[in-house]
Amino acid sequence: MQNEPMQNGEQPAETVNDPMNDLRKNFRRLAERLTSDVEPATIYCIHPVDSDAE
Amino acid sequence: MNIREIGRLLRSRKISCAELINQTFGDIRQRETFNSFITLTEELAREQAVELDRELSNGHDRGPLHGVPIAHKDLFYLRGVRTTAGSLVFRDFIPEYDATIVARLRSAGAICIGKTNLHELAYGITSKNPHYGFVLNPRDTTRVAGGSSGGSATLVAGNFLPLCTGTDTGGSIRIPASFCGIVGVKPTYGRVSRHGVLPLAFSLDHVGPLGSCVEDCALAMNAMAGPDALDATCAPFPVPEIDLPSLPTLAGVRVGVPENFFFDRIHPDVAGCVRRSISSMEQHGASLRALRVPDMAEAYLAARIVQLCETASLYAHYTDQHLFGTDVWRLIQQGTSIAGHEYVSAQRIRTLFRREFDALWKHIDVLATPATPMPAPLLNAETVEIDGEQEDTRAAATRLARGINFIGEPALSLPCGTTAAGLPIGLQLIGPPFAEPRLLQIAKTFEALLA
């Protein structure tokens, strides 16, 4: 069985009402406040290799 | 039935793998009205069941998942089977290899019976998929199942399957688990391979199980977790097997109860139920530690910047708007407006939060919070009212979950009660990095105490 894509697919009325201007403005304020003394960016090495959690 | 119960039936020869698969497909044909599937893999499943029956007859038992029917979210590559990501972009995409997790679960004896429906591209929390149908919540079909792993959650909640796979980039395992009243586990970032899983945001995506109980998820984790040379983001250290005799009590368990953020603007039934659950943990021996947590509203904001950018990097080159649902298209376009320096700043903020959470774990074993601030919203709800305030449905549903993807900590949603209207409520337990065995043991003990 394959559920085929709808021919006249109804678009969900999901909102994305977070205007980018506000998002970016708020983020810039946050970044200015927090990033003065942090370590370099964490991107793909979130896991602490010396974790003693186990 | 959960995995242990299925195992008992199979090993006592009360049912064969082939008969179980027959029954499962019959049940799906008869009762499955929630748009949970995009593709059924009936022929493959039947072939595998015959082989697994032969193995059991010959005394070869692959372990707890031997013969257990499961389904994969339709982001996971299954060789030779269309993998759509719930999108028109991938409507004809047929992978040439299996995702590592697909191969590992098959090797452990699990039988994949199909690919589950999801929010388009996994980029949303309702699973109102404009191309493959809206996934309906089995607890109340006028409500969303949650997402993006909506089809996986409905199949478990509807008692079709004990276990499905999912992904969680901003809550996409925990949110549908909470809305549908099942267990969903987002492991530590790097604990489970993502090789062969269509990405949404590389530094936020996590693969994990959705199950009928904590033990089902733990058994799945034993098969799924561990290093993978094919996934450079997968942690290189070995995984201890999760062994789950539940503890007699929660004595000695230090439970952190956030004083800030996690109980702000929560549906009163959800807040009451989760607080009662936490009190119950104390009555069963846990010691509660009220504490202030790092500012998760800030983590949420930075995580959004990361997600918008990383997802735009995958899809910004598509120019045909008609390939996408309205919400997903808008989010992709929004991602293209964020500058590179803003993305890097967000990742630098992440380092700060990682450090703060590392300090937190010196004082507690788990952090207990609601999984979502509200129960499953109605299908047509663009906003939800919580504590007298209107809030965008997506923002509300992800509010307590997204920050945990940002820091990478393991977290799960566990059913802890219902609202006055009978809708499920999820308790979120968050643990230190790579502490899944302890987190799941605490969750299982609490689950048993609740029962």
mmCIF file with all atom_site columns, N, CA and C in Angstrom, chain B residues 38-39 46 57 66 84 101 115 143 159 179 181 195 217 220 244 267 283 299 307 322 324 340 346 365 394 396 406:
data_model
loop_
_atom_site.group_PDB
_atom_site.id
_atom_site.type_symbol
_atom_site.label_atom_id
_atom_site.label_alt_id
_atom_site.label_comp_id
_atom_site.label_asym_id
_atom_site.label_entity_id
_atom_site.label_seq_id
_atom_site.pdbx_PDB_ins_code
_atom_site.Cartn_x
_atom_site.Cartn_y
_atom_site.Cartn_z
_atom_site.occupancy
_atom_site.B_iso_or_equiv
_atom_site.pdbx_formal_charge
_atom_site.auth_seq_id
_atom_site.auth_comp_id
_atom_site.auth_asym_id
_atom_site.auth_atom_id
_atom_site.pdbx_PDB_model_num
ATOM 1  N N  . ILE B 1 38  ? 2.528  6.137   5.394  1.00 0.00 ? 38  ILE B N  1
ATOM 2  C CA . ILE B 1 38  ? 2.697  6.565   4.011  1.00 0.00 ? 38  ILE B CA 1
ATOM 3  C C  . ILE B 1 38  ? 2.894  5.341   3.131  1.00 0.00 ? 38  ILE B C  1
ATOM 4  N N  . THR B 1 39  ? 3.632  4.364   3.624  1.00 0.00 ? 39  THR B N  1
ATOM 5  C CA . THR B 1 39  ? 3.871  3.145   2.841  1.00 0.00 ? 39  THR B CA 1
ATOM 6  C C  . THR B 1 39  ? 3.836  1.922   3.760  1.00 0.00 ? 39  THR B C  1
ATOM 7  N N  . ARG B 1 46  ? 6.481  -10.013 5.514  1.00 0.00 ? 46  ARG B N  1
ATOM 8  C CA . ARG B 1 46  ? 6.097  -11.433 5.530  1.00 0.00 ? 46  ARG B CA 1
ATOM 9  C C  . ARG B 1 46  ? 7.300  -12.336 5.267  1.00 0.00 ? 46  ARG B C  1
ATOM 10 N N  . SER B 1 57  ? 12.770 -21.862 15.271 1.00 0.00 ? 57  SER B N  1
ATOM 11 C CA . SER B 1 57  ? 12.646 -23.329 15.253 1.00 0.00 ? 57  SER B CA 1
ATOM 12 C C  . SER B 1 57  ? 14.001 -24.001 15.371 1.00 0.00 ? 57  SER B C  1
ATOM 13 N N  . HIS B 1 66  ? 13.192 -10.074 18.581 1.00 0.00 ? 66  HIS B N  1
ATOM 14 C CA . HIS B 1 66  ? 12.980 -11.120 17.569 1.00 0.00 ? 66  HIS B CA 1
ATOM 15 C C  . HIS B 1 66  ? 11.489 -11.251 17.239 1.00 0.00 ? 66  HIS B C  1
ATOM 16 N N  . THR B 1 84  ? 9.790  9.258   1.617  1.00 0.00 ? 84  THR B N  1
ATOM 17 C CA . THR B 1 84  ? 9.291  10.553  1.131  1.00 0.00 ? 84  THR B CA 1
ATOM 18 C C  . THR B 1 84  ? 9.594  11.740  2.029  1.00 0.00 ? 84  THR B C  1
ATOM 19 N N  . ILE B 1 101 ? 20.203 2.640   11.584 1.00 0.00 ? 101 ILE B N  1
ATOM 20 C CA . ILE B 1 101 ? 19.215 2.211   12.589 1.00 0.00 ? 101 ILE B CA 1
ATOM 21 C C  . ILE B 1 101 ? 18.253 1.175   12.026 1.00 0.00 ? 101 ILE B C  1
ATOM 22 N N  . LYS B 1 115 ? 6.337  2.530   6.631  1.00 0.00 ? 115 LYS B N  1
ATOM 23 C CA . LYS B 1 115 ? 6.942  3.840   6.850  1.00 0.00 ? 115 LYS B CA 1
ATOM 24 C C  . LYS B 1 115 ? 5.838  4.799   7.306  1.00 0.00 ? 115 LYS B C  1
ATOM 25 N N  . ARG B 1 143 ? -8.259 16.088  17.290 1.00 0.00 ? 143 ARG B N  1
ATOM 26 C CA . ARG B 1 143 ? -7.029 16.761  17.707 1.00 0.00 ? 143 ARG B CA 1
ATOM 27 C C  . ARG B 1 143 ? -5.819 16.231  16.944 1.00 0.00 ? 143 ARG B C  1
ATOM 28 N N  . ASN B 1 159 ? -2.303 1.060   19.765 1.00 0.00 ? 159 ASN B N  1
ATOM 29 C CA . ASN B 1 159 ? -2.036 -0.365  20.042 1.00 0.00 ? 159 ASN B CA 1
ATOM 30 C C  . ASN B 1 159 ? -1.895 -1.200  18.778 1.00 0.00 ? 159 ASN B C  1
ATOM 31 N N  . PHE B 1 179 ? 1.323  14.195  23.526 1.00 0.00 ? 179 PHE B N  1
ATOM 32 C CA . PHE B 1 179 ? -0.056 14.387  23.046 1.00 0.00 ? 179 PHE B CA 1
ATOM 33 C C  . PHE B 1 179 ? -0.819 13.060  22.927 1.00 0.00 ? 179 PHE B C  1
ATOM 34 N N  . GLY B 1 181 ? 0.026  10.139  24.663 1.00 0.00 ? 181 GLY B N  1
ATOM 35 C CA . GLY B 1 181 ? 0.044  9.319   25.874 1.00 0.00 ? 181 GLY B CA 1
ATOM 36 C C  . GLY B 1 181 ? 0.909  8.085   25.770 1.00 0.00 ? 181 GLY B C  1
ATOM 37 N N  . HIS B 1 195 ? 23.003 8.115   10.252 1.00 0.00 ? 195 HIS B N  1
ATOM 38 C CA . HIS B 1 195 ? 23.360 7.764   8.877  1.00 0.00 ? 195 HIS B CA 1
ATOM 39 C C  . HIS B 1 195 ? 22.142 7.176   8.158  1.00 0.00 ? 195 HIS B C  1
ATOM 40 N N  . CYS B 1 217 ? 11.152 1.169   24.964 1.00 0.00 ? 217 CYS B N  1
ATOM 41 C CA . CYS B 1 217 ? 12.129 2.145   24.450 1.00 0.00 ? 217 CYS B CA 1
ATOM 42 C C  . CYS B 1 217 ? 13.548 1.738   24.820 1.00 0.00 ? 217 CYS B C  1
ATOM 43 N N  . ALA B 1 220 ? 14.710 -0.992  22.573 1.00 0.00 ? 220 ALA B N  1
ATOM 44 C CA . ALA B 1 220 ? 15.044 -0.412  21.264 1.00 0.00 ? 220 ALA B CA 1
ATOM 45 C C  . ALA B 1 220 ? 16.391 0.293   21.318 1.00 0.00 ? 220 ALA B C  1
ATOM 46 N N  . LEU B 1 244 ? 17.137 -3.127  32.871 1.00 0.00 ? 244 LEU B N  1
ATOM 47 C CA . LEU B 1 244 ? 16.097 -2.373  33.542 1.00 0.00 ? 244 LEU B CA 1
ATOM 48 C C  . LEU B 1 244 ? 15.316 -3.084  34.640 1.00 0.00 ? 244 LEU B C  1
ATOM 49 N N  . HIS B 1 267 ? -0.871 25.003  30.982 1.00 0.00 ? 267 HIS B N  1
ATOM 50 C CA . HIS B 1 267 ? -2.286 24.640  31.173 1.00 0.00 ? 267 HIS B CA 1
ATOM 51 C C  . HIS B 1 267 ? -2.444 24.124  32.607 1.00 0.00 ? 267 HIS B C  1
ATOM 52 N N  . GLN B 1 283 ? 7.366  11.048  47.476 1.00 0.00 ? 283 GLN B N  1
ATOM 53 C CA . GLN B 1 283 ? 6.755  10.073  48.399 1.00 0.00 ? 283 GLN B CA 1
ATOM 54 C C  . GLN B 1 283 ? 7.375  8.689   48.247 1.00 0.00 ? 283 GLN B C  1
ATOM 55 N N  . ALA B 1 299 ? 17.820 29.964  25.270 1.00 0.00 ? 299 ALA B N  1
ATOM 56 C CA . ALA B 1 299 ? 18.253 28.768  24.532 1.00 0.00 ? 299 ALA B CA 1
ATOM 57 C C  . ALA B 1 299 ? 17.292 28.501  23.371 1.00 0.00 ? 299 ALA B C  1
ATOM 58 N N  . GLN B 1 307 ? 18.215 26.257  13.849 1.00 0.00 ? 307 GLN B N  1
ATOM 59 C CA . GLN B 1 307 ? 17.360 25.392  13.030 1.00 0.00 ? 307 GLN B CA 1
ATOM 60 C C  . GLN B 1 307 ? 16.970 26.059  11.705 1.00 0.00 ? 307 GLN B C  1
ATOM 61 N N  . HIS B 1 322 ? 5.237  25.248  -4.964 1.00 0.00 ? 322 HIS B N  1
ATOM 62 C CA . HIS B 1 322 ? 4.146  24.270  -4.940 1.00 0.00 ? 322 HIS B CA 1
ATOM 63 C C  . HIS B 1 322 ? 4.592  22.897  -4.436 1.00 0.00 ? 322 HIS B C  1
ATOM 64 N N  . PHE B 1 324 ? 5.901  22.526  -1.615 1.00 0.00 ? 324 PHE B N  1
ATOM 65 C CA . PHE B 1 324 ? 5.918  22.602  -0.155 1.00 0.00 ? 324 PHE B CA 1
ATOM 66 C C  . PHE B 1 324 ? 4.572  23.075  0.401  1.00 0.00 ? 324 PHE B C  1
ATOM 67 N N  . GLY B 1 340 ? 25.197 34.766  8.328  1.00 0.00 ? 340 GLY B N  1
ATOM 68 C CA . GLY B 1 340 ? 26.159 33.774  8.801  1.00 0.00 ? 340 GLY B CA 1
ATOM 69 C C  . GLY B 1 340 ? 26.677 34.086  10.195 1.00 0.00 ? 340 GLY B C  1
ATOM 70 N N  . ALA B 1 346 ? 24.821 32.023  17.469 1.00 0.00 ? 346 ALA B N  1
ATOM 71 C CA . ALA B 1 346 ? 23.911 31.069  18.119 1.00 0.00 ? 346 ALA B CA 1
ATOM 72 C C  . ALA B 1 346 ? 24.675 29.830  18.570 1.00 0.00 ? 346 ALA B C  1
ATOM 73 N N  . ASP B 1 365 ? 20.113 14.275  39.486 1.00 0.00 ? 365 ASP B N  1
ATOM 74 C CA . ASP B 1 365 ? 20.191 13.158  38.529 1.00 0.00 ? 365 ASP B CA 1
ATOM 75 C C  . ASP B 1 365 ? 19.284 13.383  37.335 1.00 0.00 ? 365 ASP B C  1
ATOM 76 N N  . ARG B 1 394 ? 2.589  26.165  17.315 1.00 0.00 ? 394 ARG B N  1
ATOM 77 C CA . ARG B 1 394 ? 3.935  25.601  17.151 1.00 0.00 ? 394 ARG B CA 1
ATOM 78 C C  . ARG B 1 394 ? 4.870  26.090  18.271 1.00 0.00 ? 394 ARG B C  1
ATOM 79 N N  . ALA B 1 396 ? 4.091  27.166  21.213 1.00 0.00 ? 396 ALA B N  1
ATOM 80 C CA . ALA B 1 396 ? 3.719  26.606  22.514 1.00 0.00 ? 396 ALA B CA 1
ATOM 81 C C  . ALA B 1 396 ? 4.186  25.157  22.641 1.00 0.00 ? 396 ALA B C  1
ATOM 82 N N  . PHE B 1 406 ? 19.034 21.847  21.824 1.00 0.00 ? 406 PHE B N  1
ATOM 83 C CA . PHE B 1 406 ? 20.150 22.785  21.709 1.00 0.00 ? 406 PHE B CA 1
ATOM 84 C C  . PHE B 1 406 ? 21.324 22.331  22.563 1.00 0.00 ? 406 PHE B C  1
#
